[in-house]
Amino acid sequence: MIQIADTIISEDIIENDFVCNLNACKGACCIEGDAGAPVDENELEIMEQIYPAVAPYLTEEGRAAIDAQGVYIKGSDGEWETPLINGGECAYVIRNEKGWALCAIEQAYNDKKIGWKKPISCHLYPIRLQEYTSFTAANYHRWHPICDDACTLGKELQVPIYKFVKEALIRKFGSQWYEELELIAAHLKEKKERNKIVKIFFALSRKSCIFVK
């Protein structure tokens, strides 16, 4: 585990690769599951304020779900989340011409209708945050098989999770926090490479392939 200020970060975020592959998953993370996207308490007022600008992007079913439940709801775990359509996909889901599931809030943001991209939980994914009394935990949320293709593409492109969600991490914790994370990641990578070289050296030594005086 890594600590930066009052944040505890899993090393999985540095050691694992990830790049969303919409060609493969078609936005399944917005559809699958039995709960909406987590919404921070400090985002509730924002959700209320932006809804009039987001509503025109929504499907008829999405608007009906929000009219019936609200722009956010309290989930079974007592935490705030986005409402679902008949217990299925997120009420804010829309689809493009290819049938991929997209976020209406993000589309409104891209069209410069609002100045807020989407809930930080969505922006940070596959990182999930857990708030505790004295610190925030940042962990890698593995979602098999939904995100298997994202893991594969991440490895092909050699993009670790913390780089994939750089914008979201800076949005949440600030640029100085992220710069510190980058330094730690570089140090861990260098240390890992040194250990690998040492292991190879001793393996070759045991096989008498090299000799040390």
Coordinates of C-alpha atoms in Angstrom, one line a residue:
M1 CA 0.0 0.0 0.0
I2 CA 1.0 3.6 -0.7
Q3 CA 0.2 6.7 1.3
I4 CA -0.1 10.2 -0.1
A5 CA -1.4 12.7 2.4
D6 CA -4.6 11.2 3.8
T7 CA -5.0 8.7 0.9
I8 CA -4.1 5.1 1.0
I9 CA -3.5 3.7 -2.5
S10 CA -3.4 0.1 -3.6
E11 CA -0.3 -0.8 -5.6
D12 CA -2.6 -2.6 -8.0
I13 CA -3.4 0.8 -9.5
I14 CA 0.2 1.1 -10.5
E15 CA 1.0 -2.5 -11.4
N16 CA -2.1 -3.3 -13.5
D17 CA -2.9 -1.9 -17.0
F18 CA -6.3 -0.7 -18.2
V19 CA -7.8 1.1 -21.2
C20 CA -11.6 1.1 -21.8
N21 CA -12.3 -0.8 -25.0
L22 CA -15.8 0.4 -26.1
N23 CA -15.4 -1.6 -29.3
A24 CA -15.5 -4.8 -27.2
C25 CA -17.7 -4.0 -24.2
K26 CA -20.0 -1.4 -25.8
G27 CA -20.3 0.4 -22.4
A28 CA -21.5 -2.6 -20.5
C29 CA -20.4 -1.1 -17.2
C30 CA -23.3 1.4 -17.5
I31 CA -25.8 -1.4 -18.0
E32 CA -24.7 -4.4 -15.9
G33 CA -24.9 -4.6 -12.1
D34 CA -27.6 -4.3 -9.6
A35 CA -26.9 -0.7 -8.4
G36 CA -26.4 2.7 -9.9
A37 CA -23.2 4.6 -10.0
P38 CA -22.0 6.0 -6.6
V39 CA -22.6 9.7 -6.1
D40 CA -20.7 11.7 -3.5
E41 CA -22.7 13.7 -1.1
N42 CA -21.0 16.9 -2.3
E43 CA -22.2 16.0 -5.8
L44 CA -25.9 15.9 -5.0
E45 CA -26.6 19.6 -5.4
I46 CA -24.6 19.6 -8.7
M47 CA -26.8 16.7 -10.0
E48 CA -29.9 18.8 -9.2
Q49 CA -28.5 21.9 -10.9
I50 CA -27.4 20.2 -14.1
Y51 CA -30.5 18.0 -14.6
P52 CA -32.5 20.5 -16.7
A53 CA -29.6 20.6 -19.2
V54 CA -29.1 16.9 -19.2
A55 CA -32.8 15.8 -19.4
P56 CA -33.1 16.5 -23.2
Y57 CA -30.3 13.9 -23.8
L58 CA -32.1 11.2 -21.9
T59 CA -34.3 8.4 -23.3
E60 CA -38.0 8.4 -22.5
E61 CA -37.4 5.5 -20.1
G62 CA -34.5 7.4 -18.4
R63 CA -36.6 10.5 -17.8
A64 CA -39.5 8.5 -16.5
A65 CA -37.2 6.7 -14.0
I66 CA -35.7 9.9 -12.8
D67 CA -39.2 11.6 -12.5
A68 CA -40.3 8.6 -10.4
Q69 CA -37.2 8.2 -8.2
G70 CA -35.2 11.5 -8.4
V71 CA -32.0 12.5 -10.0
Y72 CA -30.2 10.4 -7.3
I73 CA -31.4 7.8 -4.8
K74 CA -30.2 6.2 -1.6
G75 CA -29.1 2.7 -2.3
S76 CA -29.7 -0.4 -0.2
D77 CA -26.2 0.2 1.4
G78 CA -27.3 3.6 2.5
E79 CA -25.0 5.4 0.0
W80 CA -26.2 7.8 -2.7
E81 CA -26.3 6.5 -6.3
T82 CA -27.8 7.1 -9.7
P83 CA -31.3 5.6 -10.3
L84 CA -31.9 2.6 -12.5
I85 CA -34.5 1.9 -15.2
N86 CA -36.6 -1.0 -13.8
G87 CA -33.7 -2.3 -11.8
G88 CA -31.5 -2.5 -15.0
E89 CA -29.4 0.1 -16.7
C90 CA -28.5 3.5 -15.3
A91 CA -31.2 6.1 -16.0
Y92 CA -28.5 8.4 -17.5
V93 CA -27.6 5.9 -20.2
I94 CA -27.9 6.9 -23.8
R95 CA -26.7 5.1 -27.0
N96 CA -24.7 6.3 -30.0
E97 CA -25.3 5.2 -33.6
K98 CA -23.3 2.0 -32.9
G99 CA -25.5 1.1 -30.0
W100 CA -22.8 1.7 -27.4
A101 CA -24.0 2.8 -24.0
L102 CA -22.8 6.3 -23.1
C103 CA -23.4 8.8 -20.3
A104 CA -25.9 11.6 -21.0
I105 CA -24.2 13.8 -18.4
E106 CA -20.9 13.4 -20.1
Q107 CA -22.4 14.0 -23.5
A108 CA -24.0 17.3 -22.2
Y109 CA -20.5 18.2 -20.9
N110 CA -18.8 17.4 -24.2
D111 CA -21.5 19.6 -25.9
K112 CA -20.6 22.4 -23.5
K113 CA -24.1 22.5 -22.1
I114 CA -22.7 22.0 -18.5
G115 CA -19.3 22.4 -16.8
W116 CA -19.3 19.1 -14.8
K117 CA -18.3 15.9 -16.6
K118 CA -20.0 13.2 -14.5
P119 CA -19.9 11.7 -11.0
I120 CA -16.3 11.2 -9.9
S121 CA -17.0 7.5 -9.3
C122 CA -17.6 7.0 -13.0
H123 CA -14.7 9.2 -14.0
L124 CA -12.3 7.3 -11.8
Y125 CA -13.3 3.8 -12.8
P126 CA -11.8 1.2 -12.4
I127 CA -10.6 2.9 -9.3
R128 CA -13.1 2.8 -6.4
L129 CA -12.8 5.1 -3.4
Q130 CA -13.8 4.2 0.1
E131 CA -14.1 7.0 2.7
Y132 CA -13.0 6.3 6.2
T133 CA -12.8 8.6 9.3
S134 CA -9.1 9.5 8.9
F135 CA -8.3 8.5 5.3
T136 CA -9.6 7.7 1.8
A137 CA -8.8 4.2 0.3
A138 CA -8.3 4.0 -3.4
N139 CA -8.5 0.4 -4.8
Y140 CA -8.6 -1.4 -8.1
H141 CA -12.1 -2.7 -8.8
R142 CA -11.8 -5.8 -10.9
W143 CA -15.0 -6.5 -12.8
H144 CA -14.8 -9.9 -14.6
P145 CA -15.7 -10.5 -17.4
I146 CA -17.1 -7.0 -18.1
C147 CA -13.6 -5.3 -18.1
D148 CA -11.4 -8.2 -19.3
D149 CA -11.1 -6.5 -22.7
A150 CA -10.0 -3.3 -21.1
C151 CA -7.3 -5.1 -19.2
T152 CA -6.1 -6.7 -22.4
L153 CA -6.0 -3.4 -24.3
G154 CA -4.3 -1.8 -21.4
K155 CA -1.5 -4.4 -21.5
E156 CA -1.1 -4.0 -25.3
L157 CA -0.8 -0.2 -25.0
Q158 CA 1.2 -0.4 -21.7
V159 CA -1.0 2.1 -19.9
P160 CA -1.2 1.5 -16.1
I161 CA -4.5 2.3 -14.4
Y162 CA -3.2 5.5 -12.7
K163 CA -2.3 6.9 -16.1
F164 CA -5.6 5.9 -17.7
V165 CA -7.5 7.9 -15.0
K166 CA -5.0 10.7 -14.7
E167 CA -7.6 13.4 -15.4
A168 CA -10.0 12.0 -12.8
L169 CA -7.3 11.6 -10.1
I170 CA -6.2 15.2 -10.6
R171 CA -9.8 16.3 -10.5
K172 CA -10.3 14.5 -7.2
F173 CA -6.9 15.0 -5.4
G174 CA -5.1 17.7 -7.3
S175 CA -2.1 18.0 -9.6
Q176 CA 0.5 18.0 -6.8
W177 CA -1.0 14.7 -5.4
Y178 CA -0.8 13.1 -8.8
E179 CA 2.8 14.3 -9.4
E180 CA 3.8 12.5 -6.1
L181 CA 2.0 9.4 -7.3
E182 CA 4.0 9.5 -10.5
L183 CA 7.3 9.7 -8.6
I184 CA 6.3 6.8 -6.4
A185 CA 5.3 4.7 -9.5
A186 CA 8.6 5.5 -11.2
H187 CA 10.5 4.5 -8.0
L188 CA 8.5 1.2 -7.7
K189 CA 9.1 0.4 -11.4
E190 CA 12.9 1.0 -11.0
K191 CA 13.0 -1.1 -7.9
K192 CA 11.1 -3.9 -9.7
E193 CA 13.6 -3.8 -12.6
R194 CA 16.5 -4.0 -10.2
N195 CA 15.1 -7.0 -8.5
K196 CA 14.4 -8.7 -11.8
I197 CA 18.1 -8.2 -12.8
V198 CA 19.3 -9.5 -9.4
K199 CA 17.1 -12.6 -9.8
I200 CA 18.4 -13.3 -13.3
F201 CA 22.0 -12.8 -12.1
F202 CA 21.7 -15.3 -9.2
A203 CA 19.8 -17.8 -11.5
L204 CA 22.6 -17.7 -14.0
S205 CA 25.2 -18.0 -11.2
R206 CA 23.6 -21.2 -9.9
K207 CA 23.7 -22.7 -13.4
S208 CA 27.4 -21.8 -13.6
C209 CA 26.8 -19.7 -16.6
I210 CA 28.7 -16.8 -15.1
F211 CA 31.4 -16.7 -12.5
V212 CA 32.1 -14.1 -9.9
K213 CA 35.5 -13.8 -8.3

